[in-house]
Amino acid sequence: MNPNVLEAINRQIGAEFGASFSYLAMAAWCEHHKFMGAGRWLRMQSAEEHGHAMKLFDFVLARNHPVRVMAIAEPQQEFSSIVEVFERALAQEQEVSRQIDALYELAFHEKVFAAMAELQWFITEQVEEERSVREIVAKLHMVQHDAASLLDLDRELGARPPEPVAKSGHGHGRHG
Ligand SMILES: [Fe+2]
Ligand SMILES: [Fe+2]
């Protein structure tokens, strides 16, 4: 694989682990503030991001290249409200979408077709992740000043069904 593309995929592995850590910090904040449903949702999202990192990790190794695991920056730990938590999550997903697009563009430019095929899954996944977080942000804005509705929404978030972990190497069903 082209060294620029390999380096960029290794960086993206780090970014996915970073997103996993960030969601974990958000889960901790929510549960500390007794939004247990949101905490559960965010823990699951953290696990999903870990799965994304491992999917690229497995891809790099399958292409017979070395993986470089990088340091993870400390994520934001303090939030003013549950609304801010999910606004931050949306901003993070939008940033990851930009990273995936840039990575795809690089793979295209360098004609690394296997990486393009792998990254297509991530492009589709980002559409779904942005959509789901954007929906939560909108609902939070609707109910943020009504405690009963906010608790209902927290319960709804806590009912998020478990999802299959992303695996590498072959086609995937809908994920998210
Ligand atoms: Fe991700
Ligand atoms: Fe994500």
mmCIF file of N, CA and C in Angstrom, residues 78-169:
data_model
loop_
_atom_site.group_PDB
_atom_site.id
_atom_site.type_symbol
_atom_site.label_atom_id
_atom_site.label_comp_id
_atom_site.label_asym_id
_atom_site.label_seq_id
_atom_site.Cartn_x
_atom_site.Cartn_y
_atom_site.Cartn_z
ATOM 1 N N GLU A 78 -16.049 17.557 30.881
ATOM 2 C CA GLU A 78 -17.019 18.417 31.566
ATOM 3 C C GLU A 78 -18.005 18.966 30.556
ATOM 4 N N PHE A 79 -19.275 18.927 30.917
ATOM 5 C CA PHE A 79 -20.330 19.428 30.047
ATOM 6 C C PHE A 79 -21.301 20.228 30.897
ATOM 7 N N SER A 80 -21.949 21.215 30.275
ATOM 8 C CA SER A 80 -22.881 22.048 31.043
ATOM 9 C C SER A 80 -24.256 21.421 31.112
ATOM 10 N N SER A 81 -24.556 20.500 30.186
ATOM 11 C CA SER A 81 -25.892 19.891 30.137
ATOM 12 C C SER A 81 -25.835 18.670 29.232
ATOM 13 N N ILE A 82 -26.897 17.867 29.286
ATOM 14 C CA ILE A 82 -26.977 16.700 28.395
ATOM 15 C C ILE A 82 -27.100 17.161 26.939
ATOM 16 N N VAL A 83 -27.688 18.340 26.732
ATOM 17 C CA VAL A 83 -27.765 18.880 25.367
ATOM 18 C C VAL A 83 -26.351 19.105 24.831
ATOM 19 N N GLU A 84 -25.487 19.676 25.668
ATOM 20 C CA GLU A 84 -24.125 19.933 25.220
ATOM 21 C C GLU A 84 -23.392 18.623 24.918
ATOM 22 N N VAL A 85 -23.673 17.579 25.693
ATOM 23 C CA VAL A 85 -23.038 16.277 25.442
ATOM 24 C C VAL A 85 -23.319 15.831 24.004
ATOM 25 N N PHE A 86 -24.602 15.873 23.613
ATOM 26 C CA PHE A 86 -24.944 15.336 22.296
ATOM 27 C C PHE A 86 -24.612 16.320 21.167
ATOM 28 N N GLU A 87 -24.591 17.617 21.473
ATOM 29 C CA GLU A 87 -24.099 18.574 20.466
ATOM 30 C C GLU A 87 -22.622 18.304 20.183
ATOM 31 N N ARG A 88 -21.891 18.011 21.238
ATOM 32 C CA ARG A 88 -20.463 17.672 21.096
ATOM 33 C C ARG A 88 -20.316 16.381 20.284
ATOM 34 N N ALA A 89 -21.193 15.415 20.564
ATOM 35 C CA ALA A 89 -21.157 14.138 19.835
ATOM 36 C C ALA A 89 -21.415 14.370 18.349
ATOM 37 N N LEU A 90 -22.367 15.242 18.036
ATOM 38 C CA LEU A 90 -22.669 15.527 16.627
ATOM 39 C C LEU A 90 -21.474 16.191 15.945
ATOM 40 N N ALA A 91 -20.870 17.173 16.628
ATOM 41 C CA ALA A 91 -19.692 17.844 16.059
ATOM 42 C C ALA A 91 -18.576 16.835 15.808
ATOM 43 N N GLN A 92 -18.434 15.891 16.738
ATOM 44 C CA GLN A 92 -17.402 14.859 16.604
ATOM 45 C C GLN A 92 -17.689 13.964 15.389
ATOM 46 N N GLU A 93 -18.948 13.571 15.214
ATOM 47 C CA GLU A 93 -19.288 12.729 14.066
ATOM 48 C C GLU A 93 -19.064 13.476 12.747
ATOM 49 N N GLN A 94 -19.395 14.771 12.738
ATOM 50 C CA GLN A 94 -19.187 15.554 11.520
ATOM 51 C C GLN A 94 -17.699 15.653 11.198
ATOM 52 N N GLU A 95 -16.880 15.789 12.245
ATOM 53 C CA GLU A 95 -15.430 15.842 12.040
ATOM 54 C C GLU A 95 -14.917 14.501 11.500
ATOM 55 N N VAL A 96 -15.416 13.400 12.050
ATOM 56 C CA VAL A 96 -15.001 12.078 11.562
ATOM 57 C C VAL A 96 -15.425 11.896 10.104
ATOM 58 N N SER A 97 -16.610 12.377 9.755
ATOM 59 C CA SER A 97 -17.055 12.278 8.351
ATOM 60 C C SER A 97 -16.077 12.996 7.428
ATOM 61 N N ARG A 98 -15.624 14.179 7.855
ATOM 62 C CA ARG A 98 -14.631 14.920 7.051
ATOM 63 C C ARG A 98 -13.331 14.119 6.929
ATOM 64 N N GLN A 99 -12.923 13.486 8.039
ATOM 65 C CA GLN A 99 -11.682 12.691 8.016
ATOM 66 C C GLN A 99 -11.810 11.507 7.047
ATOM 67 N N ILE A 100 -12.964 10.838 7.099
ATOM 68 C CA ILE A 100 -13.174 9.670 6.226
ATOM 69 C C ILE A 100 -13.207 10.122 4.762
ATOM 70 N N ASP A 101 -13.880 11.232 4.497
ATOM 71 C CA ASP A 101 -13.924 11.753 3.123
ATOM 72 C C ASP A 101 -12.513 12.059 2.613
ATOM 73 N N ALA A 102 -11.699 12.701 3.466
ATOM 74 C CA ALA A 102 -10.334 13.064 3.065
ATOM 75 C C ALA A 102 -9.498 11.803 2.819
ATOM 76 N N LEU A 103 -9.725 10.799 3.669
ATOM 77 C CA LEU A 103 -9.002 9.533 3.521
ATOM 78 C C LEU A 103 -9.402 8.835 2.219
ATOM 79 N N TYR A 104 -10.672 8.862 1.924
ATOM 80 C CA TYR A 104 -11.160 8.251 0.677
ATOM 81 C C TYR A 104 -10.573 8.981 -0.538
ATOM 82 N N GLU A 105 -10.547 10.297 -0.445
ATOM 83 C CA GLU A 105 -9.998 11.105 -1.537
ATOM 84 C C GLU A 105 -8.516 10.766 -1.768
ATOM 85 N N LEU A 106 -7.784 10.595 -0.665
ATOM 86 C CA LEU A 106 -6.366 10.232 -0.769
ATOM 87 C C LEU A 106 -6.212 8.844 -1.406
ATOM 88 N N ALA A 107 -7.018 7.884 -0.940
ATOM 89 C CA ALA A 107 -6.946 6.518 -1.491
ATOM 90 C C ALA A 107 -7.288 6.524 -2.985
ATOM 91 N N PHE A 108 -8.256 7.351 -3.358
ATOM 92 C CA PHE A 108 -8.652 7.496 -4.766
ATOM 93 C C PHE A 108 -7.503 8.081 -5.584
ATOM 94 N N HIS A 109 -6.926 9.169 -5.061
ATOM 95 C CA HIS A 109 -5.822 9.850 -5.726
ATOM 96 C C HIS A 109 -4.631 8.910 -5.914
ATOM 97 N N GLU A 110 -4.361 8.085 -4.900
ATOM 98 C CA GLU A 110 -3.212 7.167 -4.939
ATOM 99 C C GLU A 110 -3.568 5.820 -5.574
ATOM 100 N N LYS A 111 -4.815 5.682 -6.000
ATOM 101 C CA LYS A 111 -5.297 4.452 -6.647
ATOM 102 C C LYS A 111 -5.124 3.206 -5.766
ATOM 103 N N VAL A 112 -5.413 3.355 -4.476
ATOM 104 C CA VAL A 112 -5.377 2.202 -3.563
ATOM 105 C C VAL A 112 -6.809 1.657 -3.486
ATOM 106 N N PHE A 113 -7.130 0.784 -4.426
ATOM 107 C CA PHE A 113 -8.526 0.370 -4.613
ATOM 108 C C PHE A 113 -9.065 -0.434 -3.430
ATOM 109 N N ALA A 114 -8.199 -1.264 -2.824
ATOM 110 C CA ALA A 114 -8.667 -2.048 -1.672
ATOM 111 C C ALA A 114 -9.080 -1.126 -0.520
ATOM 112 N N ALA A 115 -8.297 -0.065 -0.322
ATOM 113 C CA ALA A 115 -8.642 0.892 0.749
ATOM 114 C C ALA A 115 -9.935 1.618 0.408
ATOM 115 N N MET A 116 -10.125 1.954 -0.862
ATOM 116 C CA MET A 116 -11.378 2.620 -1.262
ATOM 117 C C MET A 116 -12.577 1.731 -0.940
ATOM 118 N N ALA A 117 -12.448 0.437 -1.258
ATOM 119 C CA ALA A 117 -13.557 -0.492 -0.985
ATOM 120 C C ALA A 117 -13.827 -0.564 0.520
ATOM 121 N N GLU A 118 -12.753 -0.638 1.308
ATOM 122 C CA GLU A 118 -12.904 -0.699 2.765
ATOM 123 C C GLU A 118 -13.564 0.578 3.297
ATOM 124 N N LEU A 119 -13.132 1.709 2.753
ATOM 125 C CA LEU A 119 -13.609 2.990 3.281
ATOM 126 C C LEU A 119 -15.051 3.287 2.890
ATOM 127 N N GLN A 120 -15.529 2.626 1.844
ATOM 128 C CA GLN A 120 -16.926 2.839 1.458
ATOM 129 C C GLN A 120 -17.875 2.483 2.601
ATOM 130 N N TRP A 121 -17.541 1.416 3.321
ATOM 131 C CA TRP A 121 -18.359 1.028 4.484
ATOM 132 C C TRP A 121 -18.415 2.178 5.493
ATOM 133 N N PHE A 122 -17.266 2.843 5.692
ATOM 134 C CA PHE A 122 -17.204 3.929 6.671
ATOM 135 C C PHE A 122 -17.990 5.159 6.211
ATOM 136 N N ILE A 123 -17.979 5.419 4.919
ATOM 137 C CA ILE A 123 -18.737 6.559 4.393
ATOM 138 C C ILE A 123 -20.231 6.358 4.672
ATOM 139 N N THR A 124 -20.721 5.149 4.390
ATOM 140 C CA THR A 124 -22.126 4.825 4.658
ATOM 141 C C THR A 124 -22.426 4.898 6.155
ATOM 142 N N GLU A 125 -21.503 4.372 6.952
ATOM 143 C CA GLU A 125 -21.684 4.360 8.407
ATOM 144 C C GLU A 125 -21.784 5.785 8.953
ATOM 145 N N GLN A 126 -20.973 6.707 8.422
ATOM 146 C CA GLN A 126 -21.009 8.085 8.918
ATOM 147 C C GLN A 126 -22.347 8.756 8.632
ATOM 148 N N VAL A 127 -22.950 8.438 7.503
ATOM 149 C CA VAL A 127 -24.275 8.998 7.198
ATOM 150 C C VAL A 127 -25.257 8.594 8.294
ATOM 151 N N GLU A 128 -25.215 7.320 8.672
ATOM 152 C CA GLU A 128 -26.124 6.810 9.697
ATOM 153 C C GLU A 128 -25.793 7.388 11.079
ATOM 154 N N GLU A 129 -24.521 7.498 11.401
ATOM 155 C CA GLU A 129 -24.141 7.999 12.726
ATOM 156 C C GLU A 129 -24.532 9.465 12.877
ATOM 157 N N GLU A 130 -24.269 10.260 11.849
ATOM 158 C CA GLU A 130 -24.682 11.674 11.913
ATOM 159 C C GLU A 130 -26.195 11.784 12.044
ATOM 160 N N ARG A 131 -26.911 10.962 11.259
ATOM 161 C CA ARG A 131 -28.371 11.020 11.291
ATOM 162 C C ARG A 131 -28.895 10.717 12.694
ATOM 163 N N SER A 132 -28.392 9.650 13.312
ATOM 164 C CA SER A 132 -28.942 9.254 14.614
ATOM 165 C C SER A 132 -28.601 10.281 15.691
ATOM 166 N N VAL A 133 -27.388 10.825 15.690
ATOM 167 C CA VAL A 133 -27.029 11.807 16.723
ATOM 168 C C VAL A 133 -27.779 13.127 16.481
ATOM 169 N N ARG A 134 -27.937 13.503 15.211
ATOM 170 C CA ARG A 134 -28.667 14.729 14.901
ATOM 171 C C ARG A 134 -30.115 14.640 15.399
ATOM 172 N N GLU A 135 -30.706 13.457 15.268
ATOM 173 C CA GLU A 135 -32.079 13.251 15.736
ATOM 174 C C GLU A 135 -32.165 13.411 17.262
ATOM 175 N N ILE A 136 -31.169 12.875 17.963
ATOM 176 C CA ILE A 136 -31.160 12.995 19.431
ATOM 177 C C ILE A 136 -30.999 14.463 19.842
ATOM 178 N N VAL A 137 -30.105 15.194 19.171
ATOM 179 C CA VAL A 137 -29.908 16.620 19.488
ATOM 180 C C VAL A 137 -31.221 17.386 19.292
ATOM 181 N N ALA A 138 -31.912 17.114 18.198
ATOM 182 C CA ALA A 138 -33.177 17.816 17.918
ATOM 183 C C ALA A 138 -34.211 17.515 19.003
ATOM 184 N N LYS A 139 -34.315 16.240 19.391
ATOM 185 C CA LYS A 139 -35.283 15.872 20.433
ATOM 186 C C LYS A 139 -34.907 16.512 21.774
ATOM 187 N N LEU A 140 -33.621 16.549 22.084
ATOM 188 C CA LEU A 140 -33.185 17.172 23.338
ATOM 189 C C LEU A 140 -33.546 18.650 23.363
ATOM 190 N N HIS A 141 -33.393 19.317 22.224
ATOM 191 C CA HIS A 141 -33.777 20.732 22.169
ATOM 192 C C HIS A 141 -35.267 20.908 22.429
ATOM 193 N N MET A 142 -36.074 19.945 21.949
ATOM 194 C CA MET A 142 -37.527 20.046 22.151
ATOM 195 C C MET A 142 -37.910 19.909 23.619
ATOM 196 N N VAL A 143 -37.213 19.007 24.338
ATOM 197 C CA VAL A 143 -37.703 18.637 25.678
ATOM 198 C C VAL A 143 -36.825 19.150 26.816
ATOM 199 N N GLN A 144 -35.775 19.900 26.518
ATOM 200 C CA GLN A 144 -34.772 20.165 27.544
ATOM 201 C C GLN A 144 -35.314 20.898 28.771
ATOM 202 N N HIS A 145 -36.427 21.634 28.617
ATOM 203 C CA HIS A 145 -36.949 22.379 29.777
ATOM 204 C C HIS A 145 -38.151 21.680 30.415
ATOM 205 N N ASP A 146 -38.394 20.435 30.024
ATOM 206 C CA ASP A 146 -39.528 19.690 30.561
ATOM 207 C C ASP A 146 -38.996 18.375 31.141
ATOM 208 N N ALA A 147 -38.854 18.347 32.466
ATOM 209 C CA ALA A 147 -38.166 17.220 33.117
ATOM 210 C C ALA A 147 -38.815 15.880 32.772
ATOM 211 N N ALA A 148 -40.149 15.822 32.746
ATOM 212 C CA ALA A 148 -40.826 14.547 32.497
ATOM 213 C C ALA A 148 -40.499 14.033 31.093
ATOM 214 N N SER A 149 -40.549 14.938 30.113
ATOM 215 C CA SER A 149 -40.239 14.540 28.732
ATOM 216 C C SER A 149 -38.766 14.165 28.589
ATOM 217 N N LEU A 150 -37.917 14.886 29.309
ATOM 218 C CA LEU A 150 -36.478 14.596 29.257
ATOM 219 C C LEU A 150 -36.201 13.187 29.804
ATOM 220 N N LEU A 151 -36.905 12.825 30.873
ATOM 221 C CA LEU A 151 -36.727 11.482 31.437
ATOM 222 C C LEU A 151 -37.271 10.412 30.498
ATOM 223 N N ASP A 152 -38.373 10.734 29.800
ATOM 224 C CA ASP A 152 -38.897 9.806 28.776
ATOM 225 C C ASP A 152 -37.855 9.578 27.686
ATOM 226 N N LEU A 153 -37.243 10.664 27.234
ATOM 227 C CA LEU A 153 -36.229 10.564 26.178
ATOM 228 C C LEU A 153 -35.029 9.759 26.673
ATOM 229 N N ASP A 154 -34.659 9.986 27.936
ATOM 230 C CA ASP A 154 -33.548 9.213 28.509
ATOM 231 C C ASP A 154 -33.877 7.718 28.484
ATOM 232 N N ARG A 155 -35.118 7.386 28.825
ATOM 233 C CA ARG A 155 -35.543 5.980 28.794
ATOM 234 C C ARG A 155 -35.479 5.433 27.371
ATOM 235 N N GLU A 156 -35.907 6.259 26.407
ATOM 236 C CA GLU A 156 -35.876 5.844 24.993
ATOM 237 C C GLU A 156 -34.431 5.559 24.560
ATOM 238 N N LEU A 157 -33.509 6.430 24.963
ATOM 239 C CA LEU A 157 -32.097 6.215 24.607
ATOM 240 C C LEU A 157 -31.572 4.920 25.223
ATOM 241 N N GLY A 158 -32.041 4.635 26.432
ATOM 242 C CA GLY A 158 -31.588 3.431 27.135
ATOM 243 C C GLY A 158 -32.096 2.146 26.500
ATOM 244 N N ALA A 159 -33.116 2.266 25.628
ATOM 245 C CA ALA A 159 -33.680 1.087 24.967
ATOM 246 C C ALA A 159 -32.976 0.772 23.652
ATOM 247 N N ARG A 160 -31.880 1.486 23.374
ATOM 248 C CA ARG A 160 -31.128 1.215 22.137
ATOM 249 C C ARG A 160 -30.772 -0.268 22.057
ATOM 250 N N PRO A 161 -31.145 -0.915 20.943
ATOM 251 C CA PRO A 161 -30.849 -2.354 20.846
ATOM 252 C C PRO A 161 -29.370 -2.599 20.589
ATOM 253 N N PRO A 162 -28.861 -3.735 21.055
ATOM 254 C CA PRO A 162 -27.465 -4.067 20.770
ATOM 255 C C PRO A 162 -27.244 -4.249 19.279
ATOM 256 N N GLU A 163 -26.053 -3.873 18.818
ATOM 257 C CA GLU A 163 -25.750 -3.968 17.385
ATOM 258 C C GLU A 163 -24.583 -4.913 17.177
ATOM 259 N N PRO A 164 -24.558 -5.572 16.011
ATOM 260 C CA PRO A 164 -23.410 -6.444 15.743
ATOM 261 C C PRO A 164 -22.138 -5.614 15.629
ATOM 262 N N VAL A 165 -21.062 -6.140 16.145
ATOM 263 C CA VAL A 165 -19.771 -5.445 16.079
ATOM 264 C C VAL A 165 -19.250 -5.502 14.648
ATOM 265 N N ALA A 166 -18.687 -4.376 14.196
ATOM 266 C CA ALA A 166 -18.119 -4.324 12.842
ATOM 267 C C ALA A 166 -17.000 -5.348 12.716
ATOM 268 N N LYS A 167 -17.059 -6.131 11.674
ATOM 269 C CA LYS A 167 -15.974 -7.088 11.421
ATOM 270 C C LYS A 167 -15.293 -6.710 10.109
ATOM 271 N N SER A 168 -14.097 -7.186 9.951
ATOM 272 C CA SER A 168 -13.344 -6.819 8.752
ATOM 273 C C SER A 168 -13.418 -7.914 7.710
ATOM 274 N N GLY A 169 -13.059 -7.560 6.514
ATOM 275 C CA GLY A 169 -12.736 -8.565 5.499
ATOM 276 C C GLY A 169 -13.817 -8.903 4.522
#
